[in-house]
């Protein structure tokens, strides 16, 4: 289906038609040999990795049903190498955060994420996880899971169609193919992999408290 | 009804009748327990709903009560306390078991403490949450601080309660939920077969379940509070997201509630379309419920089959309404747009197809000796217990309770169709399993009767641009795929409601887990949970 004129100020219609920019980006980078030089071994490993990304069985609400549809017969994400869902975070590679995340659930989600082994990825499915969605003005809803865990791909929609989720999966695969398995990025700014840091009292370091620490350090 | 009123007045002199049209009675809070006891003895044994309302100058508790033997009877009982700082009202949880969770909810949202209630913990919010969100003076600023630590489980086990001592003074007691030597297993919130984010604390002796303590609130989205500042058409969208598997039916309830309050006449065409959509939605929900239950018991094939056939309904929805899971089709006054020209044919093709498939389901799974061996005589729920817990819907009907709202108080086009209310009397898991598949067949029958008779005409009534509901209180029930779904609406004549509350049939289903599962094996808990078919976001709202 051709995308007609789209009336969003910040986004051009061409951007909606653009599916391959990540791939182009990789090709260009590879040609120039800068930044993420993908060694042949990386290429092979990443090719394998990108076709065996196993998601965690995780769903909190409505979007979870569409996630089940993607797993079931018609849409069947096994075609793309997403194969089976894992019930334990320790065996999963990607977490589809499908459904609203509330304040009571947020630390649980964070814990699940921490329990996953590296390299791990996050796809935010649905308006709720992208920005709070229809519940943005609620007192008990986290407005965007990126406040808790780093997100690799955002899928807007309420709920997104299964096709949109498949597209998100393909984008994630492209993203995986850019990585270098030997040099996992350590800085949250550059990529998806960060290790959680803990304060001395056992609480998680949130971005806000981190800046504070830096500021305090500067004062010394 | 006159008799009931006289009976109440003979028990309590403080009782006044409020409204002539509805049966609405107000009683003084000190007579509440006496009146409720008398009502219970008179056969009013089904507490449908309990709602707290913050009227600023007082806090009101509204009870919706019915008779299990004669569900057409319906009355509203009210009481209030003017002590808004420290509201205390006597519990009725010793009379109606279902009041247990409702009263905990009222405590959580309004800070109303119930005297003699055995368990006054918060139900949804974290134990360290400050304030009562549904109070009118609560500061509803979103996104203040995301907690970084999972809440303290020990705090969840400390059970406060309040009682009167010999001198009539209020004393606060604390007990522990579990004994020191009890072996407690956390089940959820992240577990593939809790059907959402339900957290159960299960006390075990070997493999045998001794006690289950459900913890809610992991998906509490504050819908009721948000709706208090929304217009009625906006609210419809959130209603659909409560229990997304029966989205259309929930929306139907709110639409009808508003329409009745405004005195709107709905075109016949819209009523027929709505009934057909409701039934398609019910089939989709039951299919998913069946698929997930089988999946919980280890049959992934059944899951794939159920989801495959559900997609056919999604296609039908999509063609007419544009949405798959969230159909967003009903609006106040009718439906959003007319049906697609293909709609009738598609539905007609679907009916024989699904009939064939249901036969296949039975050969595939129902007849399976292992599955039968597990399901028969497991997870028994007696009829009395179902009524006491208020567990209506397919779960109640599996225990032999005649409780189908479509039969009792027909709405939309249900009075014009001929269908059977499926009743079983075993009350075990296989009954609950079978009832869903049989109800699908009844739904097909309903659709078959209506599909050729959709009348010509408008699909939507003329509705004023700004929907305002006249001041008053309204209650509307519908039968959704999980049972008796209700909307309580209090309006002050404004364009948004003063208080809205949804009666969640899933909540009563989960409250039944503890009595049903006692002395069964932990492996069966998952299967029984699957057979109760609850949806967690509907509980948490
Ligand atoms: S984005 Fe929409 S469909 Fe998805 S969880 Fe949120 S409310 Fe539900």
Tab-separated table of N, CA and C in Angstrom, chain A residues 58 89 95 97 101-102 104-116 118 120 145-150 194-198 203-207, chain B residues 146-150:
chain	number	residue	atom	x	y	z
A	58	UNK	N	6.375	-11.799	27.484
A	58	UNK	CA	6.068	-10.727	28.427
A	58	UNK	C	4.967	-9.867	27.843
A	89	UNK	N	13.685	-14.864	31.492
A	89	UNK	CA	14.481	-13.789	30.916
A	89	UNK	C	15.925	-14.201	30.674
A	95	UNK	N	13.203	-8.224	24.598
A	95	UNK	CA	11.964	-8.123	25.351
A	95	UNK	C	11.035	-7.170	24.602
A	97	UNK	N	8.218	-5.033	25.088
A	97	UNK	CA	7.428	-4.468	26.172
A	97	UNK	C	6.060	-4.141	25.591
A	101	UNK	N	3.076	0.109	31.211
A	101	UNK	CA	3.917	-0.157	32.370
A	101	UNK	C	3.522	0.839	33.455
A	102	UNK	N	3.110	0.304	34.592
A	102	UNK	CA	2.681	1.173	35.685
A	102	UNK	C	3.813	1.311	36.692
A	104	UNK	N	3.911	0.389	39.722
A	104	UNK	CA	4.151	-0.815	40.507
A	104	UNK	C	4.934	-1.840	39.695
A	105	UNK	N	4.715	-1.817	38.394
A	105	UNK	CA	5.352	-2.803	37.519
A	105	UNK	C	6.765	-2.395	37.127
A	106	UNK	N	7.044	-1.087	37.140
A	106	UNK	CA	8.315	-0.584	36.603
A	106	UNK	C	9.536	-1.283	37.200
A	107	UNK	N	9.656	-1.398	38.535
A	107	UNK	CA	10.839	-2.075	39.062
A	107	UNK	C	10.915	-3.538	38.654
A	108	UNK	N	9.741	-4.159	38.451
A	108	UNK	CA	9.734	-5.561	38.034
A	108	UNK	C	10.299	-5.675	36.628
A	109	UNK	N	9.867	-4.754	35.767
A	109	UNK	CA	10.360	-4.763	34.392
A	109	UNK	C	11.872	-4.556	34.380
A	110	UNK	N	12.316	-3.613	35.203
A	110	UNK	CA	13.744	-3.337	35.280
A	110	UNK	C	14.500	-4.600	35.708
A	111	UNK	N	13.922	-5.311	36.641
A	111	UNK	CA	14.580	-6.521	37.133
A	111	UNK	C	14.636	-7.579	36.038
A	112	UNK	N	13.546	-7.698	35.288
A	112	UNK	CA	13.536	-8.659	34.184
A	112	UNK	C	14.630	-8.321	33.193
A	113	UNK	N	14.736	-7.020	32.914
A	113	UNK	CA	15.747	-6.585	31.951
A	113	UNK	C	17.133	-6.916	32.475
A	114	UNK	N	17.348	-6.672	33.754
A	114	UNK	CA	18.652	-6.941	34.329
A	114	UNK	C	18.982	-8.427	34.329
A	115	UNK	N	17.953	-9.241	34.383
A	115	UNK	CA	18.198	-10.678	34.421
A	115	UNK	C	18.539	-11.248	33.053
A	116	UNK	N	18.224	-10.509	32.004
A	116	UNK	CA	18.550	-10.997	30.668
A	116	UNK	C	20.056	-10.911	30.465
A	118	UNK	N	23.518	-10.420	28.211
A	118	UNK	CA	23.942	-9.578	27.092
A	118	UNK	C	24.240	-10.461	25.885
A	120	UNK	N	21.340	-7.738	24.767
A	120	UNK	CA	19.891	-7.777	24.899
A	120	UNK	C	19.265	-6.551	24.256
A	145	UNK	N	8.681	3.644	28.440
A	145	UNK	CA	9.568	2.721	29.139
A	145	UNK	C	11.016	3.153	29.050
A	146	UNK	N	11.330	4.092	28.125
A	146	UNK	CA	12.733	4.500	28.044
A	146	UNK	C	13.176	5.246	29.295
A	147	UNK	N	12.224	5.532	30.173
A	147	UNK	CA	12.612	6.095	31.475
A	147	UNK	C	13.201	5.006	32.367
A	148	UNK	N	12.927	3.761	32.056
A	148	UNK	CA	13.378	2.657	32.914
A	148	UNK	C	14.470	1.845	32.249
A	149	UNK	N	14.245	1.491	30.987
A	149	UNK	CA	15.234	0.672	30.294
A	149	UNK	C	15.499	1.281	28.913
A	150	UNK	N	16.681	1.064	28.362
A	150	UNK	CA	16.959	1.625	27.031
A	150	UNK	C	16.180	0.888	25.954
A	194	UNK	N	23.859	-1.396	28.014
A	194	UNK	CA	24.422	-0.766	29.195
A	194	UNK	C	24.227	-1.708	30.359
A	195	UNK	N	25.135	-1.647	31.261
A	195	UNK	CA	24.974	-2.456	32.455
A	195	UNK	C	24.360	-1.562	33.515
A	196	UNK	N	23.473	-2.148	34.290
A	196	UNK	CA	22.838	-1.336	35.328
A	196	UNK	C	23.849	-1.014	36.403
A	197	UNK	N	23.687	0.176	36.917
A	197	UNK	CA	24.561	0.554	38.027
A	197	UNK	C	23.704	0.663	39.271
A	198	UNK	N	24.299	0.352	40.367
A	198	UNK	CA	23.550	0.419	41.609
A	198	UNK	C	24.193	1.432	42.551
A	203	UNK	N	19.716	0.740	45.482
A	203	UNK	CA	18.744	1.216	44.503
A	203	UNK	C	19.446	1.423	43.171
A	204	UNK	N	18.649	1.432	42.128
A	204	UNK	CA	19.218	1.588	40.800
A	204	UNK	C	19.610	3.031	40.563
A	205	UNK	N	20.660	3.217	39.783
A	205	UNK	CA	21.036	4.571	39.408
A	205	UNK	C	20.088	5.034	38.314
A	206	UNK	N	19.321	6.051	38.581
A	206	UNK	CA	18.440	6.595	37.548
A	206	UNK	C	19.192	7.722	36.857
A	207	UNK	N	18.795	8.057	35.633
A	207	UNK	CA	19.506	9.127	34.943
A	207	UNK	C	19.614	10.391	35.793
B	146	UNK	N	9.389	7.467	39.573
B	146	UNK	CA	9.155	6.062	39.291
B	146	UNK	C	9.936	5.276	40.336
B	147	UNK	N	9.273	4.430	41.103
B	147	UNK	CA	10.006	3.702	42.145
B	147	UNK	C	11.077	2.815	41.540
B	148	UNK	N	12.226	2.763	42.182
B	148	UNK	CA	13.314	1.983	41.602
B	148	UNK	C	13.405	0.603	42.213
B	149	UNK	N	12.663	0.378	43.272
B	149	UNK	CA	12.773	-0.920	43.936
B	149	UNK	C	11.411	-1.596	43.953
B	150	UNK	N	11.414	-2.898	43.829
B	150	UNK	CA	10.167	-3.640	43.975
B	150	UNK	C	9.690	-3.457	45.410
